Each structure stands twice: as C-alpha cells, then as structure tokens.
Amino acid sequence: MLDSDTDVTFYGTPMTLFEPFPLGPTTLTNRLVMAPMTRNRAAADGTATPLMAQYYAQRATAGLIIAEAATPSLTGRTYPNTAGIHTDAQEAAWRTVTSAVAAPMFLQLQHGGRVGHPTTSGRTPLAPSPIPLPDPIHTPAGREPAVTPREMTTADIRTTIDDFAAAATRARSAGFAGVEVHSANGYLLHQFLAPNTNQRTDAYGSDRSRFVLEVLDAVSDAIGPDRVGLRISPGNTVNGILDDETLYPHLVREAARRNPAYLHIALAVPESPLFAQLRAAWPGTLIANPLLPQGRIPADGGRHAAERLLAAGADLIALGRPFLANPDLVNRLQTAAPITQPQDRYLMYVGGPRGYTDYPTHQ
C-alpha cells in the first residue's frame, strides 16, 4: 500500500497530485480533474442555469473541470434537463458559467444515440443499428419503455459529425478551454464501438472505430487538436453495452495519430493488463478515472486510488462523486481533512440546490 504522504514514481519521474501540469496551451494548478457528471439542473430547453454556474464555481480548486455532457443536437438529447450546446441561447448560457469559474473548463460533448426518447426530444433516436435500449428510460413523463432507434444512414452520420464540430466551435465561443468527445458509458460513439449495438455491414461496421475517429477529426479541425480530449470506458456495460475490449488498442493508437490534448479512461484499474496496454499505446497526456467502490466514497476521498493510477502511468486523475460532495476536494485531500459523503442518490438528478450546491467546505 502506498503511503498517502509519499510521492509515487512512474518511469523514474516523481509526481504528486498537487503539482502543476501543462495541458496543451493551458497550465493546470494541480493534477486533479473534476470528472463530467450529469446532474439534470439545466433548464427544460437545455440552457445552463445560474445554479450550474454556482456549482462549478464552488469546485474551482480542481486543476481542470470537465463540465457535464452537453448534446450537439436535439436528436442527441438523452434525459430531461440535460444541457445542450447547439443553439445561440445555450451558447450564451454556458458563457455565464465559464465566466464565473476560476479553473480551466472543458465541455463534454455527448450524443445519446439510442439512449433517448421522443417524449424528451421530440425526435426518434438515431443509432448505429435499430437495436433498442434494453431498459426503460427516464423522460419528462416518467420512466417509459425505450423505443427502437432508427439506423443511421451515411447522411445521418455526416450530419452528426458536423453537429459535433459545430458544438465544439460553440463551446470555444462560450469560453471553454476545449471539449471532450464522449465515447464512453453506452452513448452513441460507444454504441458504434460495441458489437452488440453496431451490427452494420458497411464501412462503419467493418471498422467500428471509424465513426469515433471521424468525429475526433472533425472536432480537431474545428478548434485544434490541442483543445480536444477523448473519453473511453472499455468493458463498461452501462446502457446495455457488451464491449469488445480488443478494439481499444487500435482505437487508441489511431486517436494518438491525431495528437489530441488527452485521452480520458473511465473506471480505470491500474493493475489491468488493458490499462497498461493503452498507456503504452498513448504517448500523450492520460487522464484516468479510478474505479471506486459503489455507495460510499472512500474515507481518503479517493487519494490512494488516485496515487496508484499515477504510479501506473496516468498524468491526471479525474474524480466524480468525491467532487460532488466536497466542493473543496483538492484542499481536503492535501490536508487529509474529513470527506463528506453524498446525500441521497435521488438528489443527484433532481432540480434545485439540495444535494447540489449546499455541500459545505471544510471548516
């Protein structure tokens, strides 16, 4: 077990969670990243709210904040009160958030694919293949059975790629330092990667990484590769995904040729052979999000898990629930202050300040 007060070493280079780190044109004040977390506090039309600005401003001790998933189109919307970045009003609302936050921010771009519903978006969801989500989905009318998505045509694919590029341009105009392309957690890009959700017989089926890489190319062309990150979650079964982990070394090698700002691996396990393989295939900045136990946050706030990932080769560490309940998480980790546990899980996804902006800093 690592001593929490001892620096860890990878390739002979001492690293701590609390030292600065250069990320593209931005220098982060520390190596801790606030992971993107959907909190369902946007307005009904997908615009960010003043409460969201307060929430992110409270957590600005993070070296980098990756803001919650924002959809690049109405068709890509997942759940009620999730944010968007495809209208002038949404762009302007996000600008009020970034102007209130003292930390660099990236905006995660997420298209839900089959994780969507006409009751929420007014549109039939699109997906690689017409295979519905196996579980009911939350809508403004409550939980409803998932609908069968429409299989994307090549024209749909081209339009969606253009939507991602336009959303990235809007994000930069709204004051974000960059964007994260969300290819994880069972949403559209992950659906293209997984064989149980991508049963196409065209070029996007024979090479399941193709769509992800084309989105990465378009977004990089729009705002510059040093402003773009890519998030993956190999083996994650959320939203009915049955992954093919053997695809990821190829995807990562091809993504690395584009030279984006970072690769973000969700639910990373430092002892995993795949993690070591992906680290070896990725020459650039690696953000790793540790697989923490469900339920309670570890008493150390995830510091031990973070340091193990640093030792295994990660450059930056993304934490989610610890930041949710501890707005001053960086200071708490640095001083070994007590860690606050999240309130009732229900409060994570309902409107209002309770369970959102009412977590105190450590006194």
CSV table of C-alpha atoms in Angstrom, one decimal:
chain,number,residue,atom,x,y,z
A,1,MET,CA,0.0,0.0,0.0
A,2,LEU,CA,1.3,3.5,-0.9
A,3,ASP,CA,1.9,5.9,1.9
A,4,SER,CA,-0.5,8.8,1.4
A,5,ASP,CA,2.2,11.3,2.2
A,6,THR,CA,4.8,9.8,-0.2
A,7,ASP,CA,5.3,10.7,-3.8
A,8,VAL,CA,4.8,8.0,-6.3
A,9,THR,CA,7.0,7.3,-9.3
A,10,PHE,CA,6.5,6.3,-12.9
A,11,TYR,CA,9.4,5.9,-15.3
A,12,GLY,CA,11.6,7.5,-12.7
A,13,THR,CA,9.7,10.8,-12.7
A,14,PRO,CA,8.3,11.9,-9.2
A,15,MET,CA,4.7,13.1,-9.4
A,16,THR,CA,2.2,14.3,-6.9
A,17,LEU,CA,-1.4,15.1,-7.2
A,18,PHE,CA,-0.8,18.7,-6.2
A,19,GLU,CA,1.8,19.9,-8.6
A,20,PRO,CA,1.1,21.9,-11.8
A,21,PHE,CA,0.7,20.2,-15.1
A,22,PRO,CA,0.8,21.6,-18.7
A,23,LEU,CA,-2.2,20.6,-20.8
A,24,GLY,CA,-2.0,22.0,-24.3
A,25,PRO,CA,-1.9,25.8,-24.1
A,26,THR,CA,-3.1,25.7,-20.5
A,27,THR,CA,-1.2,25.1,-17.3
A,28,LEU,CA,-3.3,23.3,-14.6
A,29,THR,CA,-2.6,24.2,-11.0
A,30,ASN,CA,-2.8,20.6,-9.9
A,31,ARG,CA,-3.3,17.1,-11.4
A,32,LEU,CA,-6.8,16.6,-10.1
A,33,VAL,CA,-9.7,16.8,-12.6
A,34,MET,CA,-13.4,17.1,-11.8
A,35,ALA,CA,-15.0,14.4,-13.9
A,36,PRO,CA,-18.1,15.2,-16.0
A,37,MET,CA,-21.3,14.3,-14.2
A,38,THR,CA,-24.8,14.7,-15.5
A,39,ARG,CA,-26.8,16.5,-12.8
A,40,ASN,CA,-30.0,17.4,-14.6
A,41,ARG,CA,-30.0,21.1,-13.5
A,42,ALA,CA,-30.3,22.7,-16.9
A,43,ALA,CA,-33.5,24.4,-18.0
A,44,ALA,CA,-36.1,22.5,-20.0
A,45,ASP,CA,-34.6,23.9,-23.2
A,46,GLY,CA,-31.1,22.7,-22.4
A,47,THR,CA,-29.7,26.0,-21.3
A,48,ALA,CA,-27.3,26.2,-18.4
A,49,THR,CA,-28.7,27.9,-15.3
A,50,PRO,CA,-27.2,30.3,-12.7
A,51,LEU,CA,-27.3,27.4,-10.2
A,52,MET,CA,-25.0,25.5,-12.5
A,53,ALA,CA,-22.6,28.4,-12.5
A,54,GLN,CA,-22.6,28.4,-8.7
A,55,TYR,CA,-22.0,24.7,-8.6
A,56,TYR,CA,-18.9,24.8,-10.9
A,57,ALA,CA,-17.5,27.9,-9.3
A,58,GLN,CA,-17.6,26.2,-5.9
A,59,ARG,CA,-15.4,23.4,-7.3
A,60,ALA,CA,-12.8,25.6,-9.0
A,61,THR,CA,-9.9,24.2,-6.9
A,62,ALA,CA,-9.7,21.4,-9.4
A,63,GLY,CA,-6.9,21.7,-11.9
A,64,LEU,CA,-9.3,21.1,-14.7
A,65,ILE,CA,-13.1,20.9,-14.7
A,66,ILE,CA,-14.8,18.8,-17.4
A,67,ALA,CA,-18.3,20.1,-17.4
A,68,GLU,CA,-21.3,17.7,-17.7
A,69,ALA,CA,-22.3,16.2,-21.0
A,70,ALA,CA,-23.9,18.6,-23.5
A,71,THR,CA,-25.6,17.4,-26.6
A,72,PRO,CA,-24.6,18.7,-30.0
A,73,SER,CA,-28.1,18.4,-31.4
A,74,LEU,CA,-31.7,18.0,-30.2
A,75,THR,CA,-31.8,14.4,-31.6
A,76,GLY,CA,-28.9,13.5,-29.4
A,77,ARG,CA,-30.6,14.6,-26.2
A,78,THR,CA,-30.7,11.9,-23.5
A,79,TYR,CA,-32.8,12.9,-20.4
A,80,PRO,CA,-34.9,15.8,-19.2
A,81,ASN,CA,-33.0,18.9,-18.0
A,82,THR,CA,-29.7,17.8,-19.6
A,83,ALA,CA,-27.6,20.6,-21.2
A,84,GLY,CA,-27.1,21.3,-24.9
A,85,ILE,CA,-24.6,23.3,-27.0
A,86,HIS,CA,-26.4,23.6,-30.3
A,87,THR,CA,-28.4,26.9,-30.0
A,88,ASP,CA,-27.4,30.5,-29.5
A,89,ALA,CA,-29.2,30.6,-26.2
A,90,GLN,CA,-27.3,27.5,-24.9
A,91,GLU,CA,-24.0,29.0,-26.0
A,92,ALA,CA,-24.8,32.3,-24.2
A,93,ALA,CA,-25.9,30.5,-21.0
A,94,TRP,CA,-22.7,28.4,-20.9
A,95,ARG,CA,-20.7,31.7,-21.3
A,96,THR,CA,-22.2,32.8,-17.9
A,97,VAL,CA,-20.9,29.6,-16.4
A,98,THR,CA,-17.3,29.8,-17.7
A,99,SER,CA,-17.0,33.4,-16.7
A,100,ALA,CA,-17.9,32.5,-13.1
A,101,VAL,CA,-15.4,29.7,-12.8
A,102,ALA,CA,-11.7,30.3,-11.9
A,103,ALA,CA,-10.5,26.9,-13.2
A,104,PRO,CA,-10.0,25.9,-16.8
A,105,MET,CA,-13.0,24.1,-18.2
A,106,PHE,CA,-13.6,21.6,-21.0
A,107,LEU,CA,-17.1,20.8,-22.1
A,108,GLN,CA,-18.0,17.1,-22.7
A,109,LEU,CA,-19.9,16.6,-26.0
A,110,GLN,CA,-22.3,13.7,-25.8
A,111,HIS,CA,-24.9,12.3,-28.3
A,112,GLY,CA,-27.2,9.8,-26.7
A,113,GLY,CA,-27.8,7.6,-29.7
A,114,ARG,CA,-30.4,5.0,-28.7
A,115,VAL,CA,-30.3,6.5,-25.1
A,116,GLY,CA,-33.0,9.0,-25.9
A,117,HIS,CA,-36.8,9.2,-26.3
A,118,PRO,CA,-39.3,11.1,-28.4
A,119,THR,CA,-41.0,12.3,-25.2
A,120,THR,CA,-37.8,14.1,-24.2
A,121,SER,CA,-36.5,15.3,-27.6
A,122,GLY,CA,-39.5,15.2,-29.9
A,123,ARG,CA,-37.3,13.1,-32.2
A,124,THR,CA,-36.8,9.4,-32.9
A,125,PRO,CA,-33.4,8.4,-31.6
A,126,LEU,CA,-30.6,7.5,-34.0
A,127,ALA,CA,-28.2,4.6,-33.5
A,128,PRO,CA,-25.7,2.5,-35.5
A,129,SER,CA,-28.3,-0.3,-35.7
A,130,PRO,CA,-32.0,-0.5,-34.9
A,131,ILE,CA,-31.5,-2.2,-31.6
A,132,PRO,CA,-33.4,-0.6,-28.6
A,133,LEU,CA,-32.0,0.1,-25.2
A,134,PRO,CA,-32.9,-3.0,-23.1
A,135,ASP,CA,-34.3,-1.0,-20.1
A,136,PRO,CA,-36.9,1.7,-19.7
A,137,ILE,CA,-35.6,5.3,-19.9
A,138,HIS,CA,-36.4,8.4,-17.8
A,139,THR,CA,-38.5,11.0,-19.7
A,140,PRO,CA,-40.5,14.1,-18.6
A,141,ALA,CA,-43.5,11.8,-18.3
A,142,GLY,CA,-41.6,9.3,-16.0
A,143,ARG,CA,-40.0,6.0,-16.9
A,144,GLU,CA,-41.1,4.8,-20.4
A,145,PRO,CA,-40.1,1.8,-22.5
A,146,ALA,CA,-37.3,2.5,-24.8
A,147,VAL,CA,-38.1,2.9,-28.5
A,148,THR,CA,-36.4,1.3,-31.4
A,149,PRO,CA,-33.9,3.8,-32.8
A,150,ARG,CA,-33.6,4.5,-36.5
A,151,GLU,CA,-30.4,3.1,-38.1
A,152,MET,CA,-28.3,6.0,-39.2
A,153,THR,CA,-27.8,6.5,-42.9
A,154,THR,CA,-24.4,7.7,-44.2
A,155,ALA,CA,-26.1,11.2,-44.5
A,156,ASP,CA,-27.1,11.0,-40.8
A,157,ILE,CA,-23.6,10.1,-39.9
A,158,ARG,CA,-22.2,13.0,-41.8
A,159,THR,CA,-24.7,15.4,-40.2
A,160,THR,CA,-23.9,14.1,-36.8
A,161,ILE,CA,-20.2,14.6,-37.3
A,162,ASP,CA,-20.9,18.1,-38.5
A,163,ASP,CA,-23.0,18.7,-35.4
A,164,PHE,CA,-20.1,17.7,-33.1
A,165,ALA,CA,-17.8,20.1,-34.9
A,166,ALA,CA,-20.3,23.0,-34.7
A,167,ALA,CA,-20.8,22.2,-31.0
A,168,ALA,CA,-17.1,22.4,-30.4
A,169,THR,CA,-16.9,25.8,-32.1
A,170,ARG,CA,-19.8,27.0,-29.9
A,171,ALA,CA,-18.1,25.7,-26.8
A,172,ARG,CA,-14.9,27.6,-27.5
A,173,SER,CA,-17.0,30.7,-28.2
A,174,ALA,CA,-18.7,30.2,-24.8
A,175,GLY,CA,-15.3,30.3,-23.0
A,176,PHE,CA,-14.4,26.7,-22.6
A,177,ALA,CA,-10.7,25.8,-23.0
A,178,GLY,CA,-11.7,22.8,-25.0
A,179,VAL,CA,-14.1,19.9,-25.4
A,180,GLU,CA,-14.1,16.2,-24.5
A,181,VAL,CA,-15.6,13.8,-27.1
A,182,HIS,CA,-17.6,11.3,-25.1
A,183,SER,CA,-17.1,7.8,-26.5
A,184,ALA,CA,-18.0,6.0,-23.3
A,185,ASN,CA,-20.8,4.9,-21.0
A,186,GLY,CA,-23.1,3.4,-23.7
A,187,TYR,CA,-23.9,6.6,-25.6
A,188,LEU,CA,-23.7,7.0,-29.4
A,189,LEU,CA,-20.0,6.8,-30.0
A,190,HIS,CA,-19.7,3.8,-27.6
A,191,GLN,CA,-22.6,2.2,-29.5
A,192,PHE,CA,-20.5,2.3,-32.7
A,193,LEU,CA,-17.6,0.6,-30.9
A,194,ALA,CA,-19.6,-2.3,-29.3
A,195,PRO,CA,-20.6,-5.3,-31.5
A,196,ASN,CA,-23.9,-5.8,-29.8
A,197,THR,CA,-25.1,-2.3,-30.7
A,198,ASN,CA,-23.2,-1.9,-34.1
A,199,GLN,CA,-24.3,-4.7,-36.4
A,200,ARG,CA,-23.8,-2.7,-39.6
A,201,THR,CA,-22.4,-4.3,-42.8
A,202,ASP,CA,-20.9,-1.1,-44.2
A,203,ALA,CA,-17.6,0.6,-43.5
A,204,TYR,CA,-18.8,1.8,-40.1
A,205,GLY,CA,-19.5,-1.8,-39.1
A,206,SER,CA,-16.4,-3.4,-40.6
A,207,ASP,CA,-14.3,-0.8,-38.7
A,208,ARG,CA,-16.2,0.0,-35.6
A,209,SER,CA,-13.7,2.7,-34.6
A,210,ARG,CA,-14.3,4.7,-37.8
A,211,PHE,CA,-17.1,6.9,-36.6
A,212,VAL,CA,-15.3,7.8,-33.4
A,213,LEU,CA,-12.2,8.8,-35.3
A,214,GLU,CA,-14.1,10.8,-37.8
A,215,VAL,CA,-15.8,12.8,-35.0
A,216,LEU,CA,-12.4,13.3,-33.5
A,217,ASP,CA,-11.0,14.6,-36.8
A,218,ALA,CA,-13.9,17.0,-37.4
A,219,VAL,CA,-13.8,18.4,-33.8
A,220,SER,CA,-10.0,18.8,-34.0
A,221,ASP,CA,-10.3,20.5,-37.4
A,222,ALA,CA,-12.8,22.9,-35.9
A,223,ILE,CA,-11.0,24.1,-32.8
A,224,GLY,CA,-7.5,22.5,-32.9
A,225,PRO,CA,-6.4,19.1,-31.6
A,226,ASP,CA,-4.7,20.6,-28.5
A,227,ARG,CA,-8.2,21.7,-27.4
A,228,VAL,CA,-9.8,18.2,-27.7
A,229,GLY,CA,-9.9,15.2,-25.4
A,230,LEU,CA,-11.4,11.7,-25.9
A,231,ARG,CA,-13.1,9.7,-23.2
A,232,ILE,CA,-13.5,5.9,-23.4
A,233,SER,CA,-14.7,3.3,-20.9
A,234,PRO,CA,-13.5,-0.2,-22.1
A,235,GLY,CA,-15.6,-3.0,-20.7
A,236,ASN,CA,-18.3,-0.7,-19.2
A,237,THR,CA,-21.7,-2.5,-19.5
A,238,VAL,CA,-23.9,0.6,-18.7
A,239,ASN,CA,-26.8,1.2,-21.0
A,240,GLY,CA,-26.8,-2.3,-22.3
A,241,ILE,CA,-23.3,-2.3,-23.9
A,242,LEU,CA,-21.4,-5.6,-24.4
A,243,ASP,CA,-18.0,-4.3,-25.2
A,244,ASP,CA,-15.1,-5.7,-27.3
A,245,GLU,CA,-12.0,-4.7,-25.3
A,246,THR,CA,-9.7,-5.9,-28.1
A,247,LEU,CA,-10.7,-3.0,-30.2
A,248,TYR,CA,-9.4,-0.3,-27.8
A,249,PRO,CA,-5.6,-0.6,-28.5
A,250,HIS,CA,-6.3,0.0,-32.2
A,251,LEU,CA,-8.7,2.9,-31.4
A,252,VAL,CA,-6.1,4.5,-29.0
A,253,ARG,CA,-3.2,4.1,-31.5
A,254,GLU,CA,-5.3,5.7,-34.3
A,255,ALA,CA,-6.5,8.5,-31.9
A,256,ALA,CA,-2.9,9.2,-30.9
A,257,ARG,CA,-2.0,9.9,-34.5
A,258,ARG,CA,-4.4,12.9,-34.3
A,259,ASN,CA,-2.4,14.3,-31.3
A,260,PRO,CA,-5.4,15.4,-29.2
A,261,ALA,CA,-4.9,17.1,-25.8
A,262,TYR,CA,-5.7,14.0,-23.8
A,263,LEU,CA,-7.1,10.5,-23.5
A,264,HIS,CA,-9.5,10.0,-20.6
A,265,ILE,CA,-10.1,6.4,-19.4
A,266,ALA,CA,-13.1,6.0,-17.2
A,267,LEU,CA,-13.3,3.3,-14.5
A,268,ALA,CA,-9.6,2.6,-14.8
A,269,VAL,CA,-7.9,-0.2,-12.9
A,270,PRO,CA,-4.1,0.3,-12.6
A,271,GLU,CA,-3.4,-3.5,-12.4
A,272,SER,CA,-5.4,-4.2,-15.5
A,273,PRO,CA,-3.3,-5.5,-18.5
A,274,LEU,CA,-5.5,-3.4,-20.8
A,275,PHE,CA,-4.7,-0.2,-18.8
A,276,ALA,CA,-1.0,-0.9,-19.3
A,277,GLN,CA,-1.5,-1.7,-23.0
A,278,LEU,CA,-3.4,1.6,-23.5
A,279,ARG,CA,-0.9,3.6,-21.6
A,280,ALA,CA,1.9,2.1,-23.8
A,281,ALA,CA,-0.1,2.9,-26.9
A,282,TRP,CA,-0.8,6.5,-25.9
A,283,PRO,CA,2.2,8.9,-25.9
A,284,GLY,CA,0.3,12.0,-24.8
A,285,THR,CA,-1.5,13.1,-21.6
A,286,LEU,CA,-3.6,10.4,-20.0
A,287,ILE,CA,-6.4,11.2,-17.6
A,288,ALA,CA,-7.5,8.2,-15.5
A,289,ASN,CA,-10.8,8.0,-13.6
A,290,PRO,CA,-10.4,5.3,-10.8
A,291,LEU,CA,-12.9,2.6,-10.3
A,292,LEU,CA,-14.1,3.5,-6.8
A,293,PRO,CA,-16.5,1.3,-4.7
A,294,GLN,CA,-20.2,2.0,-5.3
A,295,GLY,CA,-22.0,3.7,-2.5
A,296,ARG,CA,-19.8,5.5,0.0
A,297,ILE,CA,-16.7,7.4,-1.1
A,298,PRO,CA,-13.5,6.0,0.4
A,299,ALA,CA,-12.5,7.8,3.7
A,300,ASP,CA,-9.5,9.3,2.0
A,301,GLY,CA,-11.6,10.8,-0.8
A,302,GLY,CA,-10.0,8.5,-3.4
A,303,ARG,CA,-6.5,9.7,-2.9
A,304,HIS,CA,-5.0,6.3,-2.5
A,305,ALA,CA,-6.7,5.1,-5.7
A,306,ALA,CA,-5.5,8.3,-7.5
A,307,GLU,CA,-1.9,7.8,-6.5
A,308,ARG,CA,-2.0,4.1,-7.6
A,309,LEU,CA,-3.1,5.4,-11.1
A,310,LEU,CA,-0.3,8.0,-11.1
A,311,ALA,CA,2.2,5.2,-10.3
A,312,ALA,CA,0.7,3.1,-13.2
A,313,GLY,CA,1.3,5.9,-15.7
A,314,ALA,CA,-1.6,8.3,-15.5
A,315,ASP,CA,-0.8,12.0,-15.8
A,316,LEU,CA,-4.0,13.5,-14.4
A,317,ILE,CA,-6.7,11.9,-12.1
A,318,ALA,CA,-10.4,12.5,-12.7
A,319,LEU,CA,-12.7,12.1,-9.7
A,320,GLY,CA,-16.5,12.4,-9.8
A,321,ARG,CA,-18.5,11.7,-6.6
A,322,PRO,CA,-15.8,13.0,-4.3
A,323,PHE,CA,-16.0,16.4,-6.1
A,324,LEU,CA,-19.8,16.2,-6.0
A,325,ALA,CA,-20.0,16.1,-2.2
A,326,ASN,CA,-16.8,18.0,-1.4
A,327,PRO,CA,-16.5,21.3,-3.3
A,328,ASP,CA,-13.1,21.9,-1.8
A,329,LEU,CA,-11.9,18.4,-2.5
A,330,VAL,CA,-8.3,19.4,-3.5
A,331,ASN,CA,-7.7,21.1,-0.2
A,332,ARG,CA,-9.3,18.2,1.7
A,333,LEU,CA,-7.1,15.6,0.0
A,334,GLN,CA,-4.0,17.7,0.5
A,335,THR,CA,-4.7,18.2,4.3
A,336,ALA,CA,-6.3,14.8,5.0
A,337,ALA,CA,-9.5,16.6,6.1
A,338,PRO,CA,-12.6,14.6,6.6
A,339,ILE,CA,-14.6,13.6,3.5
A,340,THR,CA,-18.3,14.4,3.1
A,341,GLN,CA,-20.5,11.6,1.8
A,342,PRO,CA,-23.1,12.4,-0.9
A,343,GLN,CA,-26.7,12.9,0.1
A,344,ASP,CA,-29.5,10.6,-1.1
A,345,ARG,CA,-28.7,9.4,-4.6
A,346,TYR,CA,-32.1,10.7,-5.7
A,347,LEU,CA,-30.9,14.3,-5.1
A,348,MET,CA,-28.1,13.8,-7.7
A,349,TYR,CA,-30.6,14.1,-10.5
A,350,VAL,CA,-33.4,16.4,-9.4
A,351,GLY,CA,-33.6,20.2,-9.7
A,352,GLY,CA,-32.7,22.7,-7.0
A,353,PRO,CA,-29.8,23.4,-4.7
A,354,ARG,CA,-30.3,20.5,-2.3
A,355,GLY,CA,-27.7,17.8,-2.8
A,356,TYR,CA,-26.1,20.1,-5.4
A,357,THR,CA,-24.8,23.4,-4.2
A,358,ASP,CA,-25.5,23.0,-0.4
A,359,TYR,CA,-22.4,20.9,0.4
A,360,PRO,CA,-20.2,22.9,2.8
A,361,THR,CA,-16.5,23.4,2.6
A,362,HIS,CA,-14.4,22.0,5.4
A,363,GLN,CA,-14.2,24.3,8.4
